[in-house]
Each structure stands twice: as structure tokens, then as C-alpha cells.
PDB file of C-alpha atoms and ligand atoms in Angstrom:
ATOM      1  CA  MET A   1      54.927  24.739 -41.455  1.00 51.00           C
ATOM      2  CA  TYR A   2      58.153  26.791 -41.108  1.00 55.00           C
ATOM      3  CA  LEU A   3      57.687  30.455 -42.079  1.00 54.00           C
ATOM      4  CA  ARG A   4      60.585  32.742 -42.704  1.00 53.00           C
ATOM      5  CA  PRO A   5      60.226  36.100 -40.820  1.00 48.00           C
ATOM      6  CA  THR A   6      59.127  38.035 -43.898  1.00 44.00           C
ATOM      7  CA  ALA A   7      56.282  35.605 -44.399  1.00 37.00           C
ATOM      8  CA  VAL A   8      55.281  35.940 -40.759  1.00 36.00           C
ATOM      9  CA  VAL A   9      55.139  39.743 -41.009  1.00 34.00           C
ATOM     10  CA  THR A  10      53.101  39.471 -44.136  1.00 34.00           C
ATOM     11  CA  GLY A  11      50.738  37.002 -42.471  1.00 35.00           C
ATOM     12  CA  SER A  12      50.341  39.342 -39.477  1.00 37.00           C
ATOM     13  CA  LEU A  13      49.554  42.268 -41.641  1.00 35.00           C
ATOM     14  CA  LEU A  14      46.985  40.256 -43.515  1.00 35.00           C
ATOM     15  CA  GLY A  15      45.526  39.297 -40.265  1.00 38.00           C
ATOM     16  CA  VAL A  16      45.187  42.981 -39.192  1.00 37.00           C
ATOM     17  CA  SER A  17      43.519  43.874 -42.615  1.00 37.00           C
ATOM     18  CA  ALA A  18      41.070  41.006 -42.065  1.00 36.00           C
ATOM     19  CA  LEU A  19      40.289  42.350 -38.652  1.00 37.00           C
ATOM     20  CA  VAL A  20      39.557  45.878 -39.925  1.00 36.00           C
ATOM     21  CA  LEU A  21      37.463  44.792 -42.920  1.00 37.00           C
ATOM     22  CA  THR A  22      35.413  42.081 -41.365  1.00 40.00           C
ATOM     23  CA  THR A  23      35.800  42.692 -37.588  1.00 41.00           C
ATOM     24  CA  ALA A  24      36.579  38.901 -37.400  1.00 44.00           C
ATOM     25  CA  PRO A  25      39.979  38.517 -35.823  1.00 45.00           C
ATOM     26  CA  THR A  26      42.324  36.510 -38.034  1.00 48.00           C
ATOM     27  CA  GLN A  27      45.655  35.431 -36.640  1.00 54.00           C
ATOM     28  CA  ALA A  28      48.683  34.256 -38.509  1.00 52.00           C
ATOM     29  CA  ALA A  29      49.787  30.727 -37.608  1.00 52.00           C
ATOM     30  CA  PRO A  30      52.737  30.837 -35.194  1.00 52.00           C
ATOM     31  CA  ALA A  31      56.025  30.406 -37.096  1.00 58.00           C
ATOM     32  CA  ALA A  32      58.087  27.423 -36.167  1.00 73.00           C
ATOM     33  CA  LYS A  33      61.415  28.240 -34.572  1.00 86.00           C
ATOM     34  CA  ALA A  34      64.051  28.819 -37.228  1.00 95.00           C
ATOM     35  CA  PRO A  35      66.874  26.251 -37.063  1.00 98.00           C
ATOM     36  CA  LEU A  36      69.984  27.365 -35.225  1.00 98.00           C
ATOM     37  CA  PRO A  37      72.875  28.150 -37.580  1.00 98.00           C
ATOM     38  CA  VAL A  38      76.124  26.555 -36.383  1.00 98.00           C
ATOM     39  CA  ALA A  39      79.517  27.505 -37.664  1.00 98.00           C
ATOM     40  CA  HIS A  40      81.130  24.275 -38.892  1.00 99.00           C
ATOM     41  CA  ARG A  41      84.747  24.114 -37.678  1.00 99.00           C
ATOM     42  CA  GLY A  42      84.245  27.839 -37.071  1.00 98.00           C
ATOM     43  CA  ALA A  43      83.184  29.981 -40.102  1.00 98.00           C
ATOM     44  CA  SER A  44      85.417  27.664 -42.143  1.00 98.00           C
ATOM     45  CA  ALA A  45      84.527  29.012 -45.541  1.00 98.00           C
ATOM     46  CA  TYR A  46      86.138  32.231 -44.663  1.00 98.00           C
ATOM     47  CA  ALA A  47      88.972  31.370 -42.192  1.00 99.00           C
ATOM     48  CA  PRO A  48      91.058  28.288 -41.613  1.00 99.00           C
ATOM     49  CA  GLU A  49      88.977  25.538 -39.993  1.00 99.00           C
ATOM     50  CA  ASN A  50      89.216  24.749 -36.303  1.00 99.00           C
ATOM     51  CA  THR A  51      91.310  27.825 -35.452  1.00 99.00           C
ATOM     52  CA  LEU A  52      90.634  30.701 -33.139  1.00 99.00           C
ATOM     53  CA  ALA A  53      90.400  32.911 -36.251  1.00 99.00           C
ATOM     54  CA  ALA A  54      87.542  30.788 -37.555  1.00 99.00           C
ATOM     55  CA  ALA A  55      85.751  31.217 -34.218  1.00 99.00           C
ATOM     56  CA  ASP A  56      86.372  34.893 -34.366  1.00 99.00           C
ATOM     57  CA  LYS A  57      85.123  35.089 -37.844  1.00 98.00           C
ATOM     58  CA  ALA A  58      81.876  33.408 -36.802  1.00 98.00           C
ATOM     59  CA  ARG A  59      81.504  35.913 -33.964  1.00 98.00           C
ATOM     60  CA  GLU A  60      82.076  38.737 -36.561  1.00 98.00           C
ATOM     61  CA  LEU A  61      79.223  37.324 -38.606  1.00 98.00           C
ATOM     62  CA  GLY A  62      76.988  37.221 -35.584  1.00 98.00           C
ATOM     63  CA  ILE A  63      77.018  33.462 -35.176  1.00 98.00           C
ATOM     64  CA  ASP A  64      76.737  32.231 -31.621  1.00 98.00           C
ATOM     65  CA  TRP A  65      77.193  28.498 -32.009  1.00 98.00           C
ATOM     66  CA  VAL A  66      80.541  27.068 -33.144  1.00 99.00           C
ATOM     67  CA  GLU A  67      81.282  23.422 -34.018  1.00 99.00           C
ATOM     68  CA  ASN A  68      84.823  21.999 -33.536  1.00 99.00           C
ATOM     69  CA  ASP A  69      86.647  18.719 -33.540  1.00 99.00           C
ATOM     70  CA  VAL A  70      88.652  17.459 -30.544  1.00 99.00           C
ATOM     71  CA  GLN A  71      91.590  14.954 -30.560  1.00 99.00           C
ATOM     72  CA  ARG A  72      94.515  14.219 -28.213  1.00 99.00           C
ATOM     73  CA  THR A  73      98.288  14.606 -28.600  1.00 99.00           C
ATOM     74  CA  ARG A  74     100.871  11.985 -27.699  1.00 98.00           C
ATOM     75  CA  ASP A  75     101.440  13.698 -24.330  1.00 98.00           C
ATOM     76  CA  GLY A  76      97.736  13.959 -23.524  1.00 98.00           C
ATOM     77  CA  GLU A  77      96.879  17.521 -24.478  1.00 98.00           C
ATOM     78  CA  LEU A  78      93.380  18.054 -26.004  1.00 99.00           C
ATOM     79  CA  ILE A  79      93.618  19.920 -29.285  1.00 99.00           C
ATOM     80  CA  VAL A  80      91.207  21.129 -31.975  1.00 99.00           C
ATOM     81  CA  MET A  81      91.795  19.384 -35.266  1.00 98.00           C
ATOM     82  CA  HIS A  82      89.576  17.573 -37.788  1.00 98.00           C
ATOM     83  CA  ASP A  83      91.790  15.068 -39.586  1.00 98.00           C
ATOM     84  CA  ASP A  84      93.657  12.395 -37.742  1.00 98.00           C
ATOM     85  CA  THR A  85      96.826  13.563 -39.427  1.00 98.00           C
ATOM     86  CA  LEU A  86      98.264  17.097 -39.321  1.00 98.00           C
ATOM     87  CA  LYS A  87      99.238  17.177 -43.030  1.00 98.00           C
ATOM     88  CA  ARG A  88      96.238  18.810 -44.753  1.00 98.00           C
ATOM     89  CA  THR A  89      95.757  21.803 -42.476  1.00 98.00           C
ATOM     90  CA  THR A  90      99.294  22.552 -41.183  1.00 98.00           C
ATOM     91  CA  ASP A  91     102.908  22.899 -42.485  1.00 98.00           C
ATOM     92  CA  VAL A  92     103.930  19.694 -40.452  1.00 98.00           C
ATOM     93  CA  ALA A  93     105.422  18.040 -43.644  1.00 98.00           C
ATOM     94  CA  GLU A  94     107.814  20.928 -43.899  1.00 98.00           C
ATOM     95  CA  VAL A  95     108.675  21.297 -40.202  1.00 98.00           C
ATOM     96  CA  PHE A  96     108.920  17.613 -39.494  1.00 98.00           C
ATOM     97  CA  PRO A  97     109.648  16.004 -42.919  1.00 98.00           C
ATOM     98  CA  ASP A  98     110.665  12.595 -41.453  1.00 98.00           C
ATOM     99  CA  ARG A  99     107.560  12.037 -39.303  1.00 98.00           C
ATOM    100  CA  ALA A 100     105.092  10.860 -42.072  1.00 98.00           C
ATOM    101  CA  PRO A 101     102.186  10.073 -41.922  1.00 98.00           C
ATOM    102  CA  TRP A 102     102.028  12.898 -39.283  1.00 98.00           C
ATOM    103  CA  LYS A 103      99.360  11.456 -37.005  1.00 98.00           C
ATOM    104  CA  VAL A 104      97.973  13.821 -34.399  1.00 98.00           C
ATOM    105  CA  GLY A 105      98.627  11.197 -31.694  1.00 98.00           C
ATOM    106  CA  ASP A 106     102.291  10.886 -32.581  1.00 98.00           C
ATOM    107  CA  PHE A 107     103.115  14.491 -31.820  1.00 99.00           C
ATOM    108  CA  THR A 108     103.520  16.373 -28.564  1.00 98.00           C
ATOM    109  CA  ALA A 109     101.596  19.560 -27.812  1.00 98.00           C
ATOM    110  CA  LYS A 110     104.776  21.510 -27.927  1.00 98.00           C
ATOM    111  CA  GLU A 111     105.517  20.229 -31.421  1.00 98.00           C
ATOM    112  CA  ILE A 112     101.999  20.916 -32.651  1.00 98.00           C
ATOM    113  CA  ALA A 113     102.201  24.430 -31.187  1.00 98.00           C
ATOM    114  CA  GLN A 114     105.106  25.212 -33.600  1.00 98.00           C
ATOM    115  CA  LEU A 115     102.894  24.547 -36.697  1.00 98.00           C
ATOM    116  CA  ASP A 116     101.378  27.015 -38.965  1.00 98.00           C
ATOM    117  CA  ALA A 117      97.640  26.171 -39.302  1.00 98.00           C
ATOM    118  CA  GLY A 118      96.629  29.127 -41.432  1.00 98.00           C
ATOM    119  CA  SER A 119      98.961  29.386 -44.527  1.00 98.00           C
ATOM    120  CA  TRP A 120      97.378  26.449 -46.241  1.00 98.00           C
ATOM    121  CA  PHE A 121      94.184  28.481 -46.283  1.00 98.00           C
ATOM    122  CA  SER A 122      95.424  31.967 -47.158  1.00 98.00           C
ATOM    123  CA  THR A 123      98.516  34.048 -46.488  1.00 98.00           C
ATOM    124  CA  LYS A 124      96.290  36.312 -44.562  1.00 98.00           C
ATOM    125  CA  TYR A 125      96.111  33.708 -41.828  1.00 98.00           C
ATOM    126  CA  ALA A 126      99.853  32.762 -41.837  1.00 98.00           C
ATOM    127  CA  GLY A 127     100.991  32.013 -38.257  1.00 98.00           C
ATOM    128  CA  GLU A 128      97.551  30.956 -37.052  1.00 98.00           C
ATOM    129  CA  ARG A 129      98.077  27.976 -34.561  1.00 98.00           C
ATOM    130  CA  VAL A 130      96.326  24.767 -33.841  1.00 99.00           C
ATOM    131  CA  PRO A 131      94.384  25.701 -30.680  1.00 98.00           C
ATOM    132  CA  THR A 132      94.269  23.493 -27.611  1.00 98.00           C
ATOM    133  CA  LEU A 133      90.745  22.777 -26.301  1.00 98.00           C
ATOM    134  CA  LYS A 134      91.512  25.078 -23.357  1.00 98.00           C
ATOM    135  CA  GLN A 135      92.389  28.006 -25.644  1.00 98.00           C
ATOM    136  CA  PHE A 136      89.271  27.344 -27.769  1.00 98.00           C
ATOM    137  CA  LEU A 137      87.059  27.238 -24.666  1.00 98.00           C
ATOM    138  CA  ASN A 138      88.471  30.450 -23.424  1.00 98.00           C
ATOM    139  CA  ARG A 139      87.946  32.069 -26.821  1.00 98.00           C
ATOM    140  CA  MET A 140      84.295  30.915 -26.779  1.00 98.00           C
ATOM    141  CA  THR A 141      83.930  32.506 -23.423  1.00 97.00           C
ATOM    142  CA  ALA A 142      85.646  35.806 -24.506  1.00 98.00           C
ATOM    143  CA  ASN A 143      83.458  35.872 -27.637  1.00 98.00           C
ATOM    144  CA  ARG A 144      80.308  34.940 -25.757  1.00 98.00           C
ATOM    145  CA  GLN A 145      79.874  32.035 -28.103  1.00 98.00           C
ATOM    146  CA  LYS A 146      78.496  28.457 -27.544  1.00 98.00           C
ATOM    147  CA  LEU A 147      80.215  25.204 -28.409  1.00 98.00           C
ATOM    148  CA  LEU A 148      79.150  22.119 -30.251  1.00 98.00           C
ATOM    149  CA  LEU A 149      82.128  19.947 -29.432  1.00 99.00           C
ATOM    150  CA  GLU A 150      82.740  16.873 -31.533  1.00 99.00           C
ATOM    151  CA  ILE A 151      84.874  14.082 -30.185  1.00 99.00           C
ATOM    152  CA  LYS A 152      86.691  13.083 -33.362  1.00 98.00           C
ATOM    153  CA  LYS A 153      87.655   9.378 -33.875  1.00 98.00           C
ATOM    154  CA  PRO A 154      87.285   8.514 -30.222  1.00 98.00           C
ATOM    155  CA  GLU A 155      88.459   4.904 -31.023  1.00 98.00           C
ATOM    156  CA  LEU A 156      92.019   6.412 -31.523  1.00 98.00           C
ATOM    157  CA  TYR A 157      92.060   7.995 -28.041  1.00 98.00           C
ATOM    158  CA  PRO A 158      90.886   5.694 -25.264  1.00 98.00           C
ATOM    159  CA  GLY A 159      89.674   7.600 -22.255  1.00 98.00           C
ATOM    160  CA  ILE A 160      89.296  10.885 -24.171  1.00 99.00           C
ATOM    161  CA  GLU A 161      85.762  11.399 -22.823  1.00 99.00           C
ATOM    162  CA  ALA A 162      87.040  11.687 -19.270  1.00 98.00           C
ATOM    163  CA  ASP A 163      89.811  13.975 -20.375  1.00 98.00           C
ATOM    164  CA  ILE A 164      87.348  16.247 -22.071  1.00 99.00           C
ATOM    165  CA  VAL A 165      84.959  16.254 -19.167  1.00 98.00           C
ATOM    166  CA  LYS A 166      87.847  17.107 -16.817  1.00 98.00           C
ATOM    167  CA  GLU A 167      89.002  19.947 -19.008  1.00 98.00           C
ATOM    168  CA  LEU A 168      85.489  21.339 -19.308  1.00 98.00           C
ATOM    169  CA  SER A 169      85.137  21.183 -15.497  1.00 98.00           C
ATOM    170  CA  ASN A 170      88.534  22.860 -14.968  1.00 98.00           C
ATOM    171  CA  GLU A 171      87.561  25.663 -17.228  1.00 97.00           C
ATOM    172  CA  GLY A 172      84.224  26.183 -15.559  1.00 96.00           C
ATOM    173  CA  TRP A 173      82.075  24.816 -18.429  1.00 98.00           C
ATOM    174  CA  LEU A 174      80.079  22.398 -16.368  1.00 98.00           C
ATOM    175  CA  GLY A 175      78.338  24.917 -14.213  1.00 95.00           C
ATOM    176  CA  PRO A 176      74.534  24.919 -14.595  1.00 93.00           C
ATOM    177  CA  PHE A 177      74.502  28.019 -16.913  1.00 90.00           C
ATOM    178  CA  ASN A 178      76.970  26.621 -19.450  1.00 91.00           C
ATOM    179  CA  VAL A 179      75.418  23.256 -19.336  1.00 94.00           C
ATOM    180  CA  ARG A 180      71.970  24.561 -20.009  1.00 93.00           C
ATOM    181  CA  ARG A 181      72.807  27.130 -22.550  1.00 95.00           C
ATOM    182  CA  LYS A 182      76.295  26.831 -24.110  1.00 98.00           C
ATOM    183  CA  LEU A 183      77.449  23.372 -24.582  1.00 98.00           C
ATOM    184  CA  ILE A 184      76.625  20.208 -26.672  1.00 98.00           C
ATOM    185  CA  ILE A 185      79.017  17.266 -27.015  1.00 98.00           C
ATOM    186  CA  GLN A 186      78.578  15.002 -30.101  1.00 99.00           C
ATOM    187  CA  SER A 187      80.362  12.149 -31.761  1.00 99.00           C
ATOM    188  CA  PHE A 188      80.085   9.573 -34.510  1.00 98.00           C
ATOM    189  CA  GLY A 189      80.986   7.053 -31.776  1.00 98.00           C
ATOM    190  CA  ALA A 190      77.814   5.930 -29.935  1.00 98.00           C
ATOM    191  CA  ASP A 191      79.915   4.428 -27.116  1.00 98.00           C
ATOM    192  CA  SER A 192      81.709   7.794 -26.740  1.00 98.00           C
ATOM    193  CA  VAL A 193      78.414   9.736 -26.469  1.00 99.00           C
ATOM    194  CA  LYS A 194      77.242   7.273 -23.886  1.00 98.00           C
ATOM    195  CA  LYS A 195      80.432   7.644 -21.916  1.00 98.00           C
ATOM    196  CA  VAL A 196      80.039  11.418 -21.846  1.00 98.00           C
ATOM    197  CA  HIS A 197      76.488  11.001 -20.647  1.00 98.00           C
ATOM    198  CA  ASP A 198      77.558   8.543 -17.945  1.00 98.00           C
ATOM    199  CA  LEU A 199      80.448  10.854 -16.810  1.00 98.00           C
ATOM    200  CA  ALA A 200      78.447  14.094 -16.953  1.00 98.00           C
ATOM    201  CA  PRO A 201      74.721  13.321 -17.099  1.00 98.00           C
ATOM    202  CA  THR A 202      73.566  16.905 -17.167  1.00 97.00           C
ATOM    203  CA  VAL A 203      75.504  17.763 -20.402  1.00 98.00           C
ATOM    204  CA  LYS A 204      73.546  17.828 -23.646  1.00 98.00           C
ATOM    205  CA  THR A 205      74.787  15.248 -26.090  1.00 98.00           C
ATOM    206  CA  GLY A 206      74.402  14.371 -29.763  1.00 99.00           C
ATOM    207  CA  PHE A 207      74.943  11.259 -31.874  1.00 99.00           C
ATOM    208  CA  LEU A 208      76.236  11.825 -35.408  1.00 99.00           C
ATOM    209  CA  GLY A 209      74.469   9.356 -37.668  1.00 98.00           C
ATOM    210  CA  THR A 210      71.360   7.912 -39.023  1.00 98.00           C
ATOM    211  CA  PRO A 211      69.963   5.230 -36.749  1.00 98.00           C
ATOM    212  CA  SER A 212      66.933   3.291 -37.895  1.00 98.00           C
ATOM    213  CA  VAL A 213      63.626   4.491 -36.505  1.00 98.00           C
ATOM    214  CA  ASP A 214      63.192   1.320 -34.302  1.00 98.00           C
ATOM    215  CA  LYS A 215      66.594   1.962 -32.731  1.00 98.00           C
ATOM    216  CA  LEU A 216      65.935   5.619 -31.757  1.00 98.00           C
ATOM    217  CA  PRO A 217      64.659   4.840 -28.151  1.00 98.00           C
ATOM    218  CA  ASP A 218      68.112   3.053 -27.531  1.00 98.00           C
ATOM    219  CA  TYR A 219      69.985   6.201 -28.593  1.00 98.00           C
ATOM    220  CA  ALA A 220      67.609   8.397 -26.641  1.00 98.00           C
ATOM    221  CA  LYS A 221      68.830   6.856 -23.346  1.00 98.00           C
ATOM    222  CA  PHE A 222      72.058   8.793 -23.702  1.00 98.00           C
ATOM    223  CA  SER A 223      71.771  11.244 -26.529  1.00 98.00           C
ATOM    224  CA  ASP A 224      69.676  14.481 -26.695  1.00 98.00           C
ATOM    225  CA  GLN A 225      70.191  14.828 -30.427  1.00 98.00           C
ATOM    226  CA  VAL A 226      70.425  12.598 -33.507  1.00 99.00           C
ATOM    227  CA  ASN A 227      72.428  14.521 -36.088  1.00 98.00           C
ATOM    228  CA  PRO A 228      72.494  13.108 -39.619  1.00 98.00           C
ATOM    229  CA  ARG A 229      74.086  14.161 -42.868  1.00 98.00           C
ATOM    230  CA  TYR A 230      71.485  16.344 -44.555  1.00 98.00           C
ATOM    231  CA  THR A 231      71.230  14.156 -47.625  1.00 98.00           C
ATOM    232  CA  ASP A 232      69.917  11.361 -45.266  1.00 98.00           C
ATOM    233  CA  LEU A 233      66.983  13.369 -43.988  1.00 98.00           C
ATOM    234  CA  THR A 234      63.315  13.155 -44.926  1.00 98.00           C
ATOM    235  CA  PRO A 235      60.413  14.931 -43.262  1.00 98.00           C
ATOM    236  CA  ASP A 236      59.175  11.561 -41.792  1.00 98.00           C
ATOM    237  CA  TYR A 237      62.607  10.736 -40.368  1.00 98.00           C
ATOM    238  CA  VAL A 238      62.882  14.272 -38.798  1.00 98.00           C
ATOM    239  CA  LYS A 239      59.416  13.746 -37.194  1.00 98.00           C
ATOM    240  CA  ALA A 240      60.282  10.266 -36.029  1.00 98.00           C
ATOM    241  CA  ILE A 241      63.401  11.482 -34.240  1.00 98.00           C
ATOM    242  CA  GLN A 242      61.590  14.440 -32.610  1.00 98.00           C
ATOM    243  CA  SER A 243      58.792  12.301 -31.452  1.00 98.00           C
ATOM    244  CA  VAL A 244      61.114  10.424 -29.074  1.00 98.00           C
ATOM    245  CA  LYS A 245      62.178  11.912 -25.781  1.00 98.00           C
ATOM    246  CA  GLY A 246      65.778  12.065 -24.810  1.00 98.00           C
ATOM    247  CA  PRO A 247      67.604  11.520 -21.526  1.00 98.00           C
ATOM    248  CA  HIS A 248      66.508  14.910 -20.178  1.00 98.00           C
ATOM    249  CA  GLY A 249      62.793  14.377 -20.929  1.00 98.00           C
ATOM    250  CA  LYS A 250      62.706  16.617 -23.976  1.00 98.00           C
ATOM    251  CA  PRO A 251      62.144  15.654 -27.589  1.00 98.00           C
ATOM    252  CA  LEU A 252      65.248  14.614 -29.401  1.00 98.00           C
ATOM    253  CA  GLU A 253      66.651  17.407 -31.554  1.00 98.00           C
ATOM    254  CA  VAL A 254      68.063  17.173 -35.122  1.00 98.00           C
ATOM    255  CA  PHE A 255      71.219  19.200 -36.067  1.00 98.00           C
ATOM    256  CA  THR A 256      72.118  18.400 -39.649  1.00 98.00           C
ATOM    257  CA  TRP A 257      75.320  18.924 -41.665  1.00 98.00           C
ATOM    258  CA  THR A 258      77.062  20.292 -43.805  1.00 98.00           C
ATOM    259  CA  VAL A 259      74.784  22.721 -45.619  1.00 98.00           C
ATOM    260  CA  ASP A 260      76.156  25.850 -47.373  1.00 98.00           C
ATOM    261  CA  ASP A 261      73.395  26.936 -49.655  1.00 97.00           C
ATOM    262  CA  GLY A 262      70.202  28.868 -48.853  1.00 97.00           C
ATOM    263  CA  PRO A 263      67.592  26.871 -50.798  1.00 97.00           C
ATOM    264  CA  THR A 264      68.691  23.588 -49.163  1.00 98.00           C
ATOM    265  CA  ALA A 265      68.624  25.308 -45.789  1.00 98.00           C
ATOM    266  CA  VAL A 266      65.066  26.494 -46.390  1.00 97.00           C
ATOM    267  CA  ARG A 267      64.032  22.992 -47.396  1.00 98.00           C
ATOM    268  CA  LEU A 268      65.539  21.602 -44.153  1.00 98.00           C
ATOM    269  CA  ALA A 269      63.939  24.350 -42.082  1.00 98.00           C
ATOM    270  CA  ASP A 270      60.631  23.275 -43.695  1.00 97.00           C
ATOM    271  CA  MET A 271      61.383  19.767 -42.482  1.00 98.00           C
ATOM    272  CA  GLY A 272      61.651  21.168 -38.920  1.00 98.00           C
ATOM    273  CA  VAL A 273      65.273  20.442 -38.174  1.00 98.00           C
ATOM    274  CA  ASP A 274      66.566  22.221 -35.071  1.00 98.00           C
ATOM    275  CA  GLY A 275      70.035  23.235 -36.234  1.00 98.00           C
ATOM    276  CA  ILE A 276      72.004  23.521 -39.491  1.00 98.00           C
ATOM    277  CA  ILE A 277      75.804  23.088 -39.302  1.00 98.00           C
ATOM    278  CA  SER A 278      77.448  25.075 -42.059  1.00 98.00           C
ATOM    279  CA  ASN A 279      80.780  26.401 -43.357  1.00 98.00           C
ATOM    280  CA  LYS A 280      78.835  29.552 -44.305  1.00 98.00           C
ATOM    281  CA  PRO A 281      76.587  29.980 -41.313  1.00 98.00           C
ATOM    282  CA  ASP A 282      75.742  33.599 -42.203  1.00 98.00           C
ATOM    283  CA  ALA A 283      74.383  32.559 -45.634  1.00 98.00           C
ATOM    284  CA  ILE A 284      72.168  29.938 -43.877  1.00 98.00           C
ATOM    285  CA  ARG A 285      71.097  32.366 -41.215  1.00 98.00           C
ATOM    286  CA  ASP A 286      70.166  34.919 -43.898  1.00 97.00           C
ATOM    287  CA  ALA A 287      68.217  32.341 -45.902  1.00 97.00           C
ATOM    288  CA  ILE A 288      66.203  30.958 -43.041  1.00 96.00           C
ATOM    289  CA  GLY A 289      66.067  34.026 -40.745  1.00 88.00           C
ATOM    290  CA  GLY A 290      66.212  33.684 -37.041  1.00 57.00           C
ATOM    291  CA  ARG A 291      69.054  33.571 -34.562  1.00 43.00           C
TER     292      ARG A 291
HETATM  293  O1  LIG B   1      79.161  18.503 -36.929  1.00 53.56           O
HETATM  294  C1  LIG B   1      79.028  17.525 -37.978  1.00 53.56           C
HETATM  295  C2  LIG B   1      80.116  17.380 -38.888  1.00 53.56           C
HETATM  296  O2  LIG B   1      81.200  18.120 -38.388  1.00 53.56           O
HETATM  297  C3  LIG B   1      80.546  15.936 -39.001  1.00 53.56           C
HETATM  298  O3  LIG B   1      81.435  15.783 -39.998  1.00 53.56           O
HETATM  299  O4  LIG B   1      83.671  15.249 -40.856  1.00 53.56           O
HETATM  300  O5  LIG B   1      82.965  17.640 -40.666  1.00 53.56           O
HETATM  301  O6  LIG B   1      83.505  16.305 -38.612  1.00 53.56           O
HETATM  302  P1  LIG B   1      82.920  16.259 -40.021  1.00 53.56           P
HETATM  303 CA1  LIG B   2      83.003  17.919 -36.938  1.00 53.56          CA
END
């Protein structure tokens, strides 16, 4: 069973008392590892999603892992953006009023670099830009943070997996240290995850979804994680996923999303999930303890 740190301390103290009183050594059961809190689109409850400010906010809160969403511009630049249009999170409709529906893939990197990606969230963030993947990677490095990179809507961007792997390589993210400690690539597209695994077999990968238990061994050929929406999880399903070994010979992990309240996080920690992706990663970390 998962024990929060306070419970562990209490258990240890009880063990010491028992030792003193009875001279029979009593040990607290070792606590399961607390799930890793991951900042969803950065610390996106507090700063505009998928911006450098949201990454910085996560760092300020002491959160190491940041999730983002990667897409590609018309001229082939990789950028960090969740929706497949620029409308919700930038001022594109004001800057380019005649370009509806403002699809990411219809704009050049230079055009996107002009947009304000912060004002929609708060005037405090006016002038925040849509980062390129390169800028985001560099900020992760400067902040000593780690990246859970989601390839968003890969079906819209043929070949984006190779582009991402090339960018990661150019920026020094495919060296052994980064690959082992600092990078996971995930997608809702199983084909996309498989392509990443084929192109860069050492990189840790994740499939976003809820495959049936009998299909898990198929996913485990190319994915190290199976990452379902938290409402789809049961203790048995988490166990079933973790009982299968992934492409690197380790048990598959479960990073679940998007969880913003402490009691739900504790319930998921009790199920044994490995990571919790949250807009309020500090609240999750404080509820479950740990990293
Ligand atoms: O990391 C998982 C989560 O981000 C998937 O959903 O729509 O927020 O990208 P979405
Ligand atoms: Ca995402």
C-alpha cells in the first residue's frame, strides 16, 4: 500500500517504540514510491499553458517534470501548442483577422512568433510568446527540468516524429544522461509512438490511451508507458499494465492525467500509478508527498 511520508514516519516511530517495549524489532512496511508530479502544459493553472512562463512557474514550485504539446508550422518549425488552431491561446484573430480558422499548420514560424500567447490568460503575461521546441528544450536545460513531450495530432504532420528526433539530437537531448533521466515522448497516436521507438530506440516512450488488457503486450513492444485518463483507471488495470514488461525490459509505467485535486491524487497514488500529470502539480505533490 502507498503510504504518505507522514504515515511512514509514524510507522517508523511505532516500530521504535515496539522495539523498546518488547525488544522484538518491528519494522514499518516500506512505502511505495510516491507518483511523480508532472506539470501539465507547464504549471498551467498559474501561467499560460505551453509557454516558457509556465515552465518557469513549474520550476518556481519545485516541479522537475514538465509536459508539453508539440506541433509543426507551415514552414516546418516545431512549436509548443496544444490546440490545432491558434485561436484560443493567442491573439491570432486580431493580428491575422482574415486567416480563419487559424490552423497551426497554415502559419509560418515568423508569423506565430508575432503572436501574444499570454494576454488571454492574464495581463500579467502579456507579450508571452509561443515557444519553439528548441526554445522550450533550452529552457528545460536552463531550469534543470525534465520533459514529457507529447506529439500532438501527429496525423496532421506527416514525418513529425523524425523532425522531433532530429531537433532533440541537435540540441543534445539524445545523449545517454538525458535519455535515461530527462525525456519521455508520448502521443495518442500509437503509430507515432512506434515511429519514435523505431527512430530512437533508447528513448522512453508513452502511449496515451486505454488499451484492453489483452492488447498490452502489443503496446509494450514500443511503449514504456500506458497513460490513461484518470477516470479510466482501476487498481486492477494499473496492476495489469505494470505486470507487462516494456521495450527496455522494465515494467510498463502509468502516468495519468489530468488531476488537480489532492484526494483524487491520493486515491491514484494508492492504486500505484507512477506519475500524475496536473495543472496544479504543487497541490498534487503536497497531497501525495514525494518528489
Ligand atoms: O499528458 C496527457 C495530456 O496532456 C493529454 O491530454 O489534451 O491535455 O494534451 P491533452
Ligand atoms: Ca498534452
